[in-house]
Coordinates of C-alpha atoms in Angstrom, one line a residue:
F1 CA 140.0 -74.7 69.0
P2 CA 142.7 -72.7 68.2
S3 CA 143.7 -73.2 64.1
N4 CA 146.6 -75.3 65.6
W5 CA 145.0 -77.4 67.6
N6 CA 143.4 -80.6 66.7
K7 CA 140.8 -82.6 68.5
I8 CA 141.2 -86.8 67.3
L9 CA 138.2 -89.0 69.1
A10 CA 139.5 -92.1 71.0
D11 CA 136.3 -93.8 71.4
I12 CA 137.9 -96.4 73.8
P13 CA 136.8 -97.5 77.8
H14 CA 138.8 -96.1 80.0
Y15 CA 141.4 -98.5 82.1
S16 CA 140.8 -101.4 78.8
F17 CA 142.3 -103.8 77.5
N18 CA 141.7 -101.8 73.9
E19 CA 143.3 -98.6 75.8
Q20 CA 146.7 -100.0 76.5
R21 CA 146.5 -102.0 72.7
L22 CA 144.9 -99.2 70.7
L23 CA 146.5 -96.0 71.6
P24 CA 150.0 -96.2 71.3
K25 CA 149.0 -96.6 67.5
I26 CA 146.5 -93.4 67.2
I27 CA 149.6 -91.7 69.0
K28 CA 152.3 -93.0 66.7
D29 CA 149.9 -91.9 63.8
I30 CA 150.3 -88.3 64.7
N31 CA 153.8 -88.9 65.9
P32 CA 153.9 -85.9 68.2
D33 CA 157.2 -84.5 69.5
L34 CA 155.8 -85.5 73.5
T35 CA 152.6 -86.9 74.6
H36 CA 151.0 -85.8 78.0
F37 CA 149.0 -88.6 79.6
L38 CA 146.4 -86.8 81.8
H39 CA 146.2 -89.3 84.0
F40 CA 148.3 -92.3 85.5
N41 CA 147.2 -94.9 83.1
A42 CA 149.6 -94.7 80.3
P43 CA 150.1 -97.5 77.6
V44 CA 152.5 -99.8 78.5
T45 CA 153.8 -100.6 74.9
F46 CA 154.3 -96.6 74.0
R47 CA 157.2 -95.9 73.4
G48 CA 157.5 -92.0 72.8
E49 CA 158.5 -88.8 75.0
F50 CA 155.9 -88.7 77.5
V51 CA 154.8 -86.3 80.8
V52 CA 152.2 -88.0 83.1
T53 CA 149.8 -86.4 85.6
I54 CA 149.9 -88.3 88.9
H55 CA 146.5 -87.0 90.9
D56 CA 147.1 -89.4 94.1
L57 CA 148.0 -93.0 95.2
L58 CA 144.3 -93.6 96.6
M59 CA 144.6 -97.1 95.3
H60 CA 147.6 -97.5 96.7
K61 CA 146.1 -97.2 100.1
Q62 CA 142.8 -98.0 99.2
K63 CA 142.4 -101.7 99.2
G64 CA 139.5 -104.7 99.6
L65 CA 136.5 -105.6 98.0
E66 CA 134.3 -102.8 99.7
A67 CA 136.4 -100.0 97.7
T68 CA 135.4 -102.0 94.4
T69 CA 132.1 -103.5 92.4
L70 CA 134.1 -106.2 90.9
S71 CA 134.1 -109.6 91.7
P72 CA 137.3 -110.6 94.0
I73 CA 138.8 -112.7 91.1
K74 CA 138.8 -110.0 88.6
Y75 CA 139.5 -107.3 91.2
F76 CA 142.4 -109.1 91.9
V77 CA 143.7 -109.4 88.4
K78 CA 142.6 -105.6 87.6
R79 CA 144.8 -104.8 90.9
L80 CA 147.5 -106.2 89.6
G81 CA 147.6 -104.4 85.9
Y82 CA 146.7 -101.3 87.7
K83 CA 150.3 -101.5 90.0
G84 CA 152.2 -102.2 86.7
I85 CA 151.0 -99.8 84.7
F86 CA 151.3 -97.2 87.5
A87 CA 155.2 -98.2 87.7
F88 CA 155.5 -98.0 83.9
A89 CA 154.2 -94.3 84.2
V90 CA 156.3 -93.0 86.9
K91 CA 159.6 -94.6 85.6
K92 CA 159.3 -94.2 81.9
S93 CA 157.8 -90.9 82.1
Q94 CA 160.7 -87.5 81.4
M95 CA 158.6 -86.1 84.5
I96 CA 155.2 -86.0 86.5
I97 CA 153.4 -83.3 87.2
A98 CA 151.3 -83.8 90.8
P99 CA 148.6 -81.5 91.7
S100 CA 150.1 -80.8 95.4
N101 CA 153.0 -81.4 97.1
A102 CA 151.5 -84.1 99.8
V103 CA 150.9 -86.3 96.4
K104 CA 155.1 -85.6 95.4
G105 CA 156.1 -86.9 98.9
E106 CA 154.1 -90.1 98.3
I107 CA 155.1 -90.8 94.8
V108 CA 158.6 -90.5 95.5
G109 CA 158.6 -92.7 99.1
Y110 CA 156.5 -95.1 97.1
Y111 CA 158.9 -95.3 94.3
K112 CA 162.2 -93.8 95.6
I113 CA 162.3 -91.6 92.3
K114 CA 164.7 -88.3 92.6
E115 CA 162.1 -85.4 93.4
D116 CA 163.4 -83.5 90.7
K117 CA 161.3 -85.6 88.4
I118 CA 157.8 -84.4 90.1
V119 CA 156.7 -80.8 89.4
V120 CA 153.6 -79.7 91.3
T121 CA 151.4 -77.4 89.4
H122 CA 148.7 -76.7 91.9
E123 CA 144.8 -76.7 90.4
G124 CA 142.9 -73.8 89.6
V125 CA 139.6 -72.9 90.7
D126 CA 136.3 -71.6 88.6
A127 CA 133.6 -69.8 90.7
L128 CA 130.0 -71.9 90.4
P129 CA 127.2 -69.7 89.0
L130 CA 125.2 -68.1 91.9
T131 CA 122.0 -67.0 89.9
G132 CA 119.8 -69.8 90.8
D133 CA 116.6 -68.8 92.6
K134 CA 117.1 -69.1 96.5
K135 CA 114.0 -70.1 97.0
R136 CA 113.0 -72.5 94.2
I137 CA 116.4 -74.7 94.4
L138 CA 116.1 -75.4 98.5
A139 CA 112.1 -76.6 98.0
K140 CA 113.4 -78.3 95.2
F141 CA 115.5 -80.7 97.5
G142 CA 113.2 -80.4 100.6
I143 CA 115.9 -78.4 102.6
D144 CA 113.8 -76.3 104.9
S145 CA 116.6 -76.6 107.9
P146 CA 120.3 -75.3 108.3
Y147 CA 122.3 -77.9 106.6
F148 CA 126.1 -78.6 106.2
I149 CA 127.0 -79.7 102.4
Y150 CA 129.1 -82.2 101.1
A151 CA 129.4 -82.5 96.8
G152 CA 131.6 -85.3 95.6
N153 CA 131.4 -89.4 95.3
A154 CA 130.7 -91.5 97.7
Y155 CA 133.8 -94.1 97.9
P156 CA 134.9 -95.2 101.2
H157 CA 138.0 -92.9 101.9
K158 CA 135.6 -89.9 101.6
N159 CA 134.7 -90.8 104.8
L160 CA 130.9 -90.3 104.8
K161 CA 129.9 -92.1 108.0
R162 CA 131.5 -90.4 110.2
A163 CA 130.2 -87.3 109.1
I164 CA 126.6 -88.7 109.4
S165 CA 127.5 -90.1 113.1
A166 CA 128.9 -86.7 113.8
T167 CA 125.6 -84.9 112.5
V168 CA 123.7 -87.1 114.9
K169 CA 126.0 -86.3 117.7
L170 CA 125.1 -82.8 116.7
N171 CA 121.3 -83.3 116.6
K172 CA 121.2 -84.8 120.0
K173 CA 122.1 -81.1 121.6
R174 CA 119.5 -79.2 119.4
K175 CA 116.0 -78.2 119.5
E176 CA 116.1 -77.2 115.3
P177 CA 117.5 -80.0 113.6
V178 CA 120.6 -79.6 111.1
L179 CA 121.0 -81.4 108.5
F180 CA 124.0 -83.3 106.6
V181 CA 122.9 -82.8 102.8
V182 CA 125.0 -84.6 99.9
A183 CA 125.4 -84.1 96.3
C184 CA 126.2 -86.9 94.4
A185 CA 125.7 -89.2 91.5
R186 CA 124.0 -91.9 91.7
S187 CA 126.4 -94.9 92.4
I188 CA 126.3 -98.4 93.9
F189 CA 128.4 -96.8 96.8
S190 CA 125.7 -93.4 97.0
Q191 CA 123.5 -95.7 97.4
R192 CA 125.0 -97.5 100.1
L193 CA 124.5 -94.2 102.0
E194 CA 120.6 -94.7 102.2
P195 CA 120.6 -97.6 104.8
L196 CA 123.4 -96.6 106.8
A197 CA 121.8 -93.3 107.6
A198 CA 118.8 -95.9 108.5
E199 CA 121.1 -98.2 110.4
M200 CA 123.0 -95.1 112.4
G201 CA 119.6 -93.4 112.9
A202 CA 120.1 -90.3 110.9
T203 CA 117.3 -90.6 108.2
K204 CA 116.1 -87.5 109.1
F205 CA 119.3 -85.4 109.2
V206 CA 120.6 -87.0 106.1
K207 CA 119.3 -85.8 102.7
L208 CA 120.7 -87.4 99.5
L209 CA 120.1 -85.3 96.9
G210 CA 122.1 -87.5 94.1
F211 CA 123.5 -85.1 90.8
V212 CA 123.1 -81.8 90.8
P213 CA 124.3 -79.3 88.3
D214 CA 126.7 -76.5 89.0
Y215 CA 123.7 -73.3 88.5
E216 CA 121.8 -75.2 91.3
L217 CA 125.3 -76.3 93.6
G218 CA 126.5 -72.9 93.9
V219 CA 123.4 -71.7 95.3
L220 CA 123.6 -74.9 97.8
Y221 CA 127.1 -74.4 98.8
R222 CA 126.1 -70.0 99.5
N223 CA 123.0 -71.1 101.6
S224 CA 124.5 -73.4 103.6
V225 CA 126.2 -73.3 106.9
G226 CA 129.6 -75.0 105.3
F227 CA 130.7 -77.1 103.2
L228 CA 131.5 -80.2 105.0
F229 CA 134.9 -82.2 103.4
P230 CA 135.9 -85.1 105.8
S231 CA 137.8 -87.3 103.6
L232 CA 140.6 -89.3 104.7
S233 CA 142.6 -89.0 101.2
E234 CA 142.7 -86.2 98.4
G235 CA 145.2 -85.2 95.9
F236 CA 144.2 -81.7 95.8
G237 CA 141.2 -80.2 97.5
L238 CA 139.0 -78.2 94.5
P239 CA 135.6 -78.4 96.1
G240 CA 136.1 -76.9 99.4
L241 CA 137.8 -73.8 97.1
E242 CA 134.9 -74.2 94.8
A243 CA 132.5 -73.8 98.4
I244 CA 134.7 -71.3 99.7
L245 CA 134.2 -68.8 96.4
A246 CA 130.6 -69.4 96.9
G247 CA 130.5 -67.5 99.9
T248 CA 130.2 -70.4 102.4
V249 CA 132.4 -71.7 105.4
T250 CA 134.5 -74.6 104.8
L251 CA 135.8 -77.6 107.0
A252 CA 138.0 -80.2 106.2
S253 CA 140.1 -83.2 107.5
D254 CA 143.4 -82.0 108.8
I255 CA 145.8 -84.2 106.6
P256 CA 148.8 -82.9 104.9
V257 CA 147.3 -82.2 101.3
F258 CA 144.1 -79.8 102.9
K259 CA 147.1 -78.4 105.2
E260 CA 149.0 -77.4 102.2
T261 CA 145.9 -76.4 99.9
Y262 CA 143.9 -74.5 102.4
E263 CA 146.5 -72.8 105.0
D264 CA 144.2 -71.1 107.5
S265 CA 141.7 -70.8 105.5
V266 CA 139.3 -73.6 106.8
I267 CA 137.9 -74.6 110.2
Y268 CA 139.9 -78.4 110.4
F269 CA 138.7 -81.2 112.5
D270 CA 140.7 -85.0 113.0
P271 CA 138.3 -86.8 110.1
L272 CA 139.4 -89.9 112.3
N273 CA 137.2 -89.1 115.0
S274 CA 133.1 -87.9 114.7
S275 CA 133.5 -86.3 117.8
S276 CA 135.9 -83.7 116.7
I277 CA 133.7 -83.4 113.2
R278 CA 130.8 -82.4 115.8
K279 CA 132.9 -80.2 117.4
A280 CA 134.1 -78.3 114.3
M281 CA 130.1 -78.0 113.0
E282 CA 128.8 -76.9 116.1
E283 CA 132.1 -74.1 116.0
V284 CA 131.1 -72.5 112.7
L285 CA 127.1 -72.7 114.0
L286 CA 128.3 -70.8 116.7
L287 CA 130.1 -67.8 115.0
T288 CA 128.5 -64.5 114.6
P289 CA 127.4 -63.2 111.7
E290 CA 130.3 -60.8 111.6
A291 CA 133.0 -63.6 112.1
R292 CA 131.2 -66.0 109.8
A293 CA 131.7 -62.7 107.0
S294 CA 135.4 -61.6 108.1
L295 CA 136.4 -65.9 107.7
I296 CA 134.8 -66.1 104.6
K297 CA 136.0 -63.1 102.4
K298 CA 139.4 -64.2 104.1
A299 CA 139.5 -67.1 102.5
Q300 CA 138.1 -66.1 99.6
K301 CA 141.0 -64.2 99.0
F302 CA 143.3 -67.1 100.1
A303 CA 141.0 -69.5 97.0
R304 CA 141.9 -67.0 94.4
R305 CA 145.4 -67.5 94.4
Y306 CA 144.5 -70.4 92.4
S307 CA 144.8 -69.9 88.8
W308 CA 144.3 -72.0 85.6
D309 CA 146.4 -69.6 83.8
K310 CA 149.0 -70.2 86.0
M311 CA 148.7 -73.8 86.2
A312 CA 148.8 -73.5 82.3
R313 CA 152.1 -71.5 82.2
Q314 CA 153.6 -74.2 84.5
T315 CA 152.4 -77.0 82.4
L316 CA 154.2 -75.5 79.6
K317 CA 156.9 -75.2 81.1
V318 CA 157.0 -78.6 82.1
Y319 CA 156.4 -79.6 78.5
E320 CA 159.8 -77.3 77.3
S321 CA 162.0 -78.9 79.2
C322 CA 161.2 -82.3 78.2
A323 CA 161.3 -81.4 74.2
S324 CA 163.2 -78.3 74.3
L325 CA 160.3 -77.2 72.0
R326 CA 160.9 -73.3 72.1
S327 CA 163.9 -71.7 73.0
G328 CA 163.9 -70.2 76.8

């Protein structure tokens, strides 16, 4: 870090009681003019001026025990805490940063606050490394057929069940199999995919890779038929942009946040209809090499408009508007 930066370790678990109890004291000892909480979990006892980033309202919409690993009682208690802390962050912050206008609209609608309290700063995107050996990486993961890829977690809202169903339907009409490859760190949710694929008769079409490092993921993106993003809810949509920059086609759910993030640079489908997902997959498979190259080139030009530098400058303006740290 530059000399005017100072990093302080707060060895506290996220979303814990100690986060609420200990973090305010650590910040008080620093005595900053302004604090930026990069997630909704701002301590409710904090009394300084602060900005908060709200990435999404997913947990407002995703309810029920299928979306958690907690017991029913713990889930109920933690959900009450979540709602209270979230409301504190929204109402007591000086300003709110959101990654998309879609999220901004949800916050305004749910909490009935003024729109000008929320500033949208679209995220940036970095190109993943493409220097790995294609033959070695494909062989490592046992990929020997054309494939669509998804990377991310396997939470219920990611809608992977319908993507698997679409893959089964796609392969009913084909002689050469097409795979659905899932790059996802192991968790209780990803572990549920294997028996689900077996139940749906999709075992030979679905490959669960586990965690894949960036230097291999970029190569997997580049050599895929397309990146399949069937999510029902997101705050922005960074993986689809990373896949585009790696050199593949992104297929995405026709939901407001993706329409905002990708505009006309991707192939859309109805995420609630597995046949619609299949048709989008077929559309990409049928692209001529020239049409595919043209679509990717157009999408890459679009994706490069997203910049971490631009996001940082917008964030700095938010700080200045709160604390008047600098003139102008």
